[in-house]
């Protein structure tokens, strides 16, 4: 029996792509009899209730990730986990700083889920603009570095001035048996009962990164040629602005923002088309999930991930970023001639939980 231990460090378990990836990874590790500590800056989030029973949740009781460093240092001194995997930019920095303060032999493996250069320059993320400079100081001390796509790895190496050979690429553990089970569950939304009008789907945090205004404006253009409806699942600071845009474009009866839902996969299974309109990503989990659910996809060719996932357009159309005309044309073309479901299923093997967990066990020395 495997008696290895590992700690996973996250800000919280609120709904999001990185959180869902960590949730899936806990299942993959537990199935291999690995003892898992889930260390959270703040014990909060909808995914907490879905963790495996054997996962031990450690609450650092901090308001922010960077203010959790003293508590994380205490955890490392007291528990001395052989390896700690941090999953997002601020947890990476906090973990490396805490290990230096704790003076313990714990291996720190850092994970990069977004295109570092773009994410650190976002107007809505002013605190993040110092990240490249701090990362250049701390990241070389990491014992392992994992990027979720080759594009993310290349960008990180250039932005933080790291040797590219130090960065390993492990695709996210996205496709799980639970995904297929949830995709088959019933859900209630009247638009999906009307086969005469196609339903488009967007999923993600309502934030500048996801550029849902682009999608909404593209839908307005599509509706000039044929009826469609749009459902955007997710919550975030941009809700009011998105609702105002929907109203201004006269789309209030045809665009819905139901908020965050626990099971987006049932929606993906029944939507006619999934659309990713982001300005930047790392490896967009929702794109892989849509493919697994058999939903045709259209995506902006943003840095980075969509190009890799869709293999240059083989498994779904790619369009230039921030081009509503191109996005509208791709939506129309994909509705007319969707990619076959059998072809979509061929793409997802590298994104299965079993494959990704196997790669992580090597990086984590389990």
XYZ file of C-alpha atoms in Angstrom:
366
model
C 0.000 0.000 0.000
C 1.257 3.473 -0.900
C 1.931 5.479 2.267
C 3.133 8.602 0.505
C 1.842 11.994 1.563
C 1.343 15.158 -0.422
C -0.025 18.601 0.378
C -1.987 20.646 -2.161
C -2.110 24.404 -1.530
C -4.968 26.542 -2.873
C -6.520 29.927 -1.995
C -9.938 28.292 -1.480
C -12.248 25.810 -3.184
C -14.633 28.313 -4.718
C -15.941 27.365 -8.145
C -13.340 27.803 -10.876
C -11.173 25.907 -13.342
C -8.070 25.575 -11.141
C -10.214 24.543 -8.168
C -11.967 21.879 -10.232
C -8.606 20.569 -11.428
C -7.382 20.250 -7.830
C -10.640 18.532 -6.856
C -10.133 15.993 -9.634
C -6.483 15.502 -8.706
C -7.417 14.678 -5.101
C -9.541 11.803 -6.420
C -6.737 10.546 -8.650
C -4.240 10.620 -5.781
C -6.607 9.036 -3.259
C -7.269 6.199 -5.716
C -3.516 5.543 -5.587
C -3.629 5.429 -1.756
C -1.798 8.735 -1.396
C -2.612 10.658 1.788
C -3.657 14.168 0.779
C -3.667 17.368 2.829
C -5.626 20.127 1.098
C -4.173 23.316 2.565
C -6.399 26.355 2.005
C -5.668 29.993 2.726
C -9.370 30.196 3.501
C -11.638 27.188 4.002
C -14.409 28.216 1.667
C -16.058 27.134 -1.566
C -18.657 24.905 -3.142
C -16.160 22.168 -3.999
C -15.387 21.425 -0.340
C -18.453 19.213 -0.060
C -17.282 17.130 -3.031
C -13.832 16.206 -1.712
C -12.997 12.548 -1.018
C -13.644 11.715 2.634
C -10.025 10.792 3.283
C -8.705 14.228 2.266
C -7.655 16.277 5.274
C -8.545 19.954 4.900
C -6.186 22.411 6.617
C -7.596 25.914 7.084
C -4.937 28.630 7.375
C -7.662 31.181 8.248
C -6.164 33.981 6.163
C -8.013 36.683 4.263
C -5.537 36.539 1.386
C -3.010 34.052 0.100
C 0.026 36.222 0.836
C -1.122 36.882 4.409
C -1.302 33.107 4.927
C 2.499 32.763 4.796
C 3.022 32.690 8.618
C 0.327 30.022 9.037
C 1.698 28.037 6.104
C 5.164 28.202 7.654
C 3.747 26.752 10.895
C 2.045 23.966 8.945
C 5.297 23.062 7.187
C 7.249 23.041 10.462
C 4.652 20.928 12.295
C 3.584 18.520 9.545
C 6.670 18.375 7.297
C 4.916 16.987 4.205
C 7.421 15.453 1.775
C 5.977 17.488 -1.112
C 3.660 20.477 -1.443
C 2.035 21.348 -4.764
C 0.948 24.966 -5.147
C -1.502 25.570 -7.938
C -1.786 29.261 -8.818
C 0.539 32.275 -8.987
C 0.056 33.720 -5.498
C 0.111 30.299 -3.810
C 3.350 29.542 -5.650
C 5.011 32.619 -4.162
C 3.544 32.012 -0.701
C 4.672 28.377 -0.679
C 8.233 29.211 -1.692
C 8.450 32.040 0.848
C 6.997 29.892 3.648
C 9.432 27.058 2.926
C 12.387 29.454 3.114
C 11.116 30.736 6.468
C 10.363 27.247 7.794
C 13.761 25.811 6.800
C 12.242 22.379 6.155
C 13.121 19.829 3.431
C 9.622 19.805 1.909
C 9.804 19.758 -1.888
C 7.836 22.656 -3.389
C 6.300 22.043 -6.802
C 4.632 25.048 -8.386
C 1.844 24.929 -10.951
C 1.213 27.483 -13.686
C -2.379 27.527 -14.951
C -2.426 30.752 -16.973
C -0.347 32.579 -19.540
C 1.893 34.364 -17.061
C 2.838 37.422 -19.096
C -0.765 38.297 -19.960
C -2.324 37.458 -16.591
C 0.188 39.621 -14.731
C -0.608 42.645 -16.895
C -4.399 42.568 -16.629
C -5.920 45.941 -15.764
C -8.147 44.289 -13.188
C -5.187 42.595 -11.505
C -2.956 45.508 -10.469
C -1.479 43.581 -7.562
C -0.401 40.917 -10.049
C 1.811 43.245 -12.082
C 4.707 42.723 -9.677
C 4.434 38.946 -10.094
C 7.076 38.541 -12.829
C 9.666 40.382 -10.744
C 8.940 38.443 -7.555
C 8.719 35.210 -9.538
C 12.178 35.787 -11.041
C 13.505 35.866 -7.495
C 11.545 32.945 -6.004
C 10.665 30.511 -8.812
C 14.260 29.267 -9.288
C 13.996 27.817 -5.760
C 11.110 25.531 -6.767
C 11.935 21.825 -6.820
C 9.536 21.251 -9.686
C 7.578 23.433 -12.103
C 4.459 22.210 -13.894
C 2.717 24.093 -16.692
C -0.693 23.087 -17.991
C 0.211 23.566 -21.660
C 3.262 23.990 -23.861
C 2.229 27.566 -24.591
C 2.099 28.363 -20.881
C 5.498 26.729 -20.362
C 7.125 28.690 -23.185
C 5.631 31.954 -21.943
C 6.724 31.309 -18.345
C 10.291 30.519 -19.373
C 10.532 33.766 -21.314
C 8.718 36.008 -18.824
C 10.406 34.733 -15.660
C 13.717 33.904 -17.387
C 13.706 30.245 -16.469
C 15.398 27.377 -18.262
C 12.598 25.889 -20.389
C 13.949 22.402 -19.661
C 13.047 22.865 -15.983
C 9.346 23.185 -16.813
C 7.290 20.038 -17.281
C 3.971 20.062 -19.107
C 1.118 18.075 -17.592
C -2.323 18.553 -19.057
C -5.064 19.056 -16.495
C -6.942 16.029 -15.118
C -10.250 17.086 -16.593
C -12.044 14.031 -17.976
C -13.332 11.861 -15.135
C -16.022 9.195 -14.689
C -17.919 11.755 -12.590
C -17.972 14.159 -15.550
C -19.777 11.604 -17.705
C -22.124 10.740 -14.854
C -23.010 14.390 -14.275
C -23.403 15.020 -18.001
C -26.224 12.484 -18.013
C -28.078 13.992 -15.065
C -31.331 15.901 -15.611
C -31.363 19.675 -15.356
C -33.979 22.339 -15.750
C -33.796 25.105 -18.321
C -36.666 25.645 -20.769
C -34.488 26.741 -23.689
C -32.949 23.289 -24.012
C -36.402 21.798 -24.623
C -36.910 23.896 -27.762
C -34.989 22.178 -30.556
C -36.045 24.831 -33.073
C -33.685 27.443 -31.577
C -30.025 26.435 -31.018
C -28.560 27.208 -27.598
C -24.977 28.439 -27.347
C -23.102 27.997 -24.077
C -20.336 29.935 -22.349
C -18.893 28.944 -18.968
C -16.470 30.834 -16.745
C -15.921 33.523 -14.199
C -17.599 36.778 -15.181
C -14.331 38.674 -15.493
C -12.356 40.647 -18.064
C -10.231 37.602 -18.897
C -13.206 35.687 -20.305
C -14.364 38.592 -22.528
C -18.027 37.629 -22.463
C -18.953 41.030 -23.987
C -17.308 39.766 -27.183
C -19.493 36.660 -27.119
C -22.660 38.648 -26.447
C -21.941 41.051 -29.308
C -21.163 38.129 -31.617
C -24.492 36.542 -30.710
C -26.241 39.787 -31.617
C -24.627 39.549 -35.075
C -25.537 35.866 -35.433
C -29.166 36.685 -34.647
C -29.241 38.986 -37.662
C -29.100 35.798 -39.765
C -30.731 33.095 -37.642
C -32.346 32.661 -34.213
C -30.042 31.510 -31.413
C -29.966 31.786 -27.650
C -27.027 32.111 -25.289
C -26.552 30.807 -21.753
C -23.488 31.954 -19.775
C -22.792 29.978 -16.588
C -20.616 31.617 -13.950
C -20.425 34.434 -11.459
C -18.144 37.407 -11.020
C -17.588 41.134 -10.778
C -18.633 41.840 -14.379
C -22.228 40.635 -13.964
C -23.813 44.110 -13.867
C -21.895 45.271 -16.949
C -22.845 42.130 -18.874
C -26.506 42.465 -17.942
C -26.448 46.095 -19.080
C -24.904 45.087 -22.422
C -27.524 42.385 -22.927
C -30.258 44.948 -22.271
C -28.701 47.575 -24.543
C -28.471 45.094 -27.427
C -32.093 44.045 -26.997
C -31.142 40.485 -26.065
C -32.837 40.205 -22.678
C -35.186 37.464 -23.919
C -32.422 35.457 -25.565
C -29.351 35.681 -23.290
C -29.421 34.176 -19.789
C -26.868 34.424 -16.980
C -28.039 31.867 -14.394
C -24.869 32.224 -12.299
C -22.582 29.460 -11.062
C -23.986 25.936 -11.281
C -22.559 22.788 -9.702
C -23.105 20.755 -12.852
C -22.258 22.577 -16.094
C -21.723 19.262 -17.880
C -25.419 18.564 -18.380
C -25.656 21.937 -20.109
C -22.635 21.058 -22.270
C -24.177 17.775 -23.304
C -27.346 19.463 -24.558
C -25.982 22.737 -25.984
C -25.601 22.972 -29.753
C -22.283 24.814 -29.454
C -19.801 25.799 -26.745
C -18.003 29.123 -27.253
C -14.810 30.270 -25.509
C -14.281 34.014 -25.985
C -11.293 34.544 -23.658
C -8.432 37.000 -24.110
C -6.036 34.660 -22.322
C -6.037 31.227 -20.706
C -3.606 28.560 -19.613
C -5.309 25.353 -20.583
C -9.038 26.172 -20.630
C -10.643 23.337 -18.708
C -14.119 24.149 -19.975
C -13.033 23.595 -23.579
C -11.877 20.065 -22.764
C -15.024 19.387 -20.746
C -17.203 20.472 -23.654
C -15.336 18.121 -26.005
C -15.771 15.273 -23.523
C -19.508 15.976 -23.373
C -19.712 15.767 -27.163
C -20.435 19.464 -27.612
C -18.911 21.138 -30.701
C -16.745 24.140 -29.836
C -15.564 27.478 -31.191
C -12.741 29.347 -29.466
C -10.647 32.445 -29.715
C -7.045 31.619 -30.528
C -5.899 33.188 -27.277
C -2.646 32.503 -25.457
C -2.598 29.763 -24.626
C -4.228 26.351 -24.756
C -7.018 26.467 -27.357
C -4.580 25.947 -30.239
C -3.156 22.863 -28.473
C -6.497 21.460 -27.378
C -8.150 21.875 -30.774
C -5.009 20.819 -32.662
C -4.900 23.935 -34.793
C -8.609 23.792 -35.607
C -9.059 20.061 -36.252
C -11.480 19.651 -33.357
C -13.167 23.061 -33.456
C -12.849 26.437 -35.145
C -10.308 28.976 -33.892
C -10.820 32.704 -34.480
C -8.718 35.810 -33.778
C -9.157 37.383 -30.358
C -11.494 40.359 -29.898
C -12.994 39.986 -33.383
C -16.767 39.766 -33.023
C -17.324 39.454 -36.780
C -14.983 36.463 -37.042
C -16.540 34.879 -33.966
C -20.054 35.340 -35.361
C -19.033 33.758 -38.684
C -17.445 30.792 -36.887
C -20.575 30.291 -34.786
C -22.759 30.268 -37.900
C -20.428 27.877 -39.721
C -20.205 25.517 -36.741
C -23.973 25.433 -36.310
C -24.324 24.544 -39.987
C -21.582 21.884 -39.964
C -20.660 20.777 -36.421
C -17.654 18.546 -35.778
C -18.768 14.941 -35.274
C -18.987 13.702 -31.693
C -16.821 10.655 -32.448
C -13.997 12.941 -33.559
C -14.313 15.041 -30.401
C -13.937 11.924 -28.235
C -10.654 11.034 -29.938
C -9.035 14.186 -28.587
C -9.596 13.743 -24.873
C -7.313 10.814 -23.996
C -4.453 13.042 -22.781
C -6.846 14.930 -20.508
C -8.219 11.958 -18.571
C -7.851 11.818 -14.799
C -5.860 8.592 -14.898
C -3.325 9.880 -17.434
C -2.841 13.250 -15.725
C -2.553 11.751 -12.237
C 0.132 9.368 -13.471
C 2.122 12.342 -14.773
C 1.651 14.240 -11.500
C 2.871 11.303 -9.405
C 6.160 11.445 -11.307
C 6.558 15.191 -10.807
C 5.614 14.922 -7.117
C 7.960 11.932 -6.572
C 5.124 9.768 -5.269
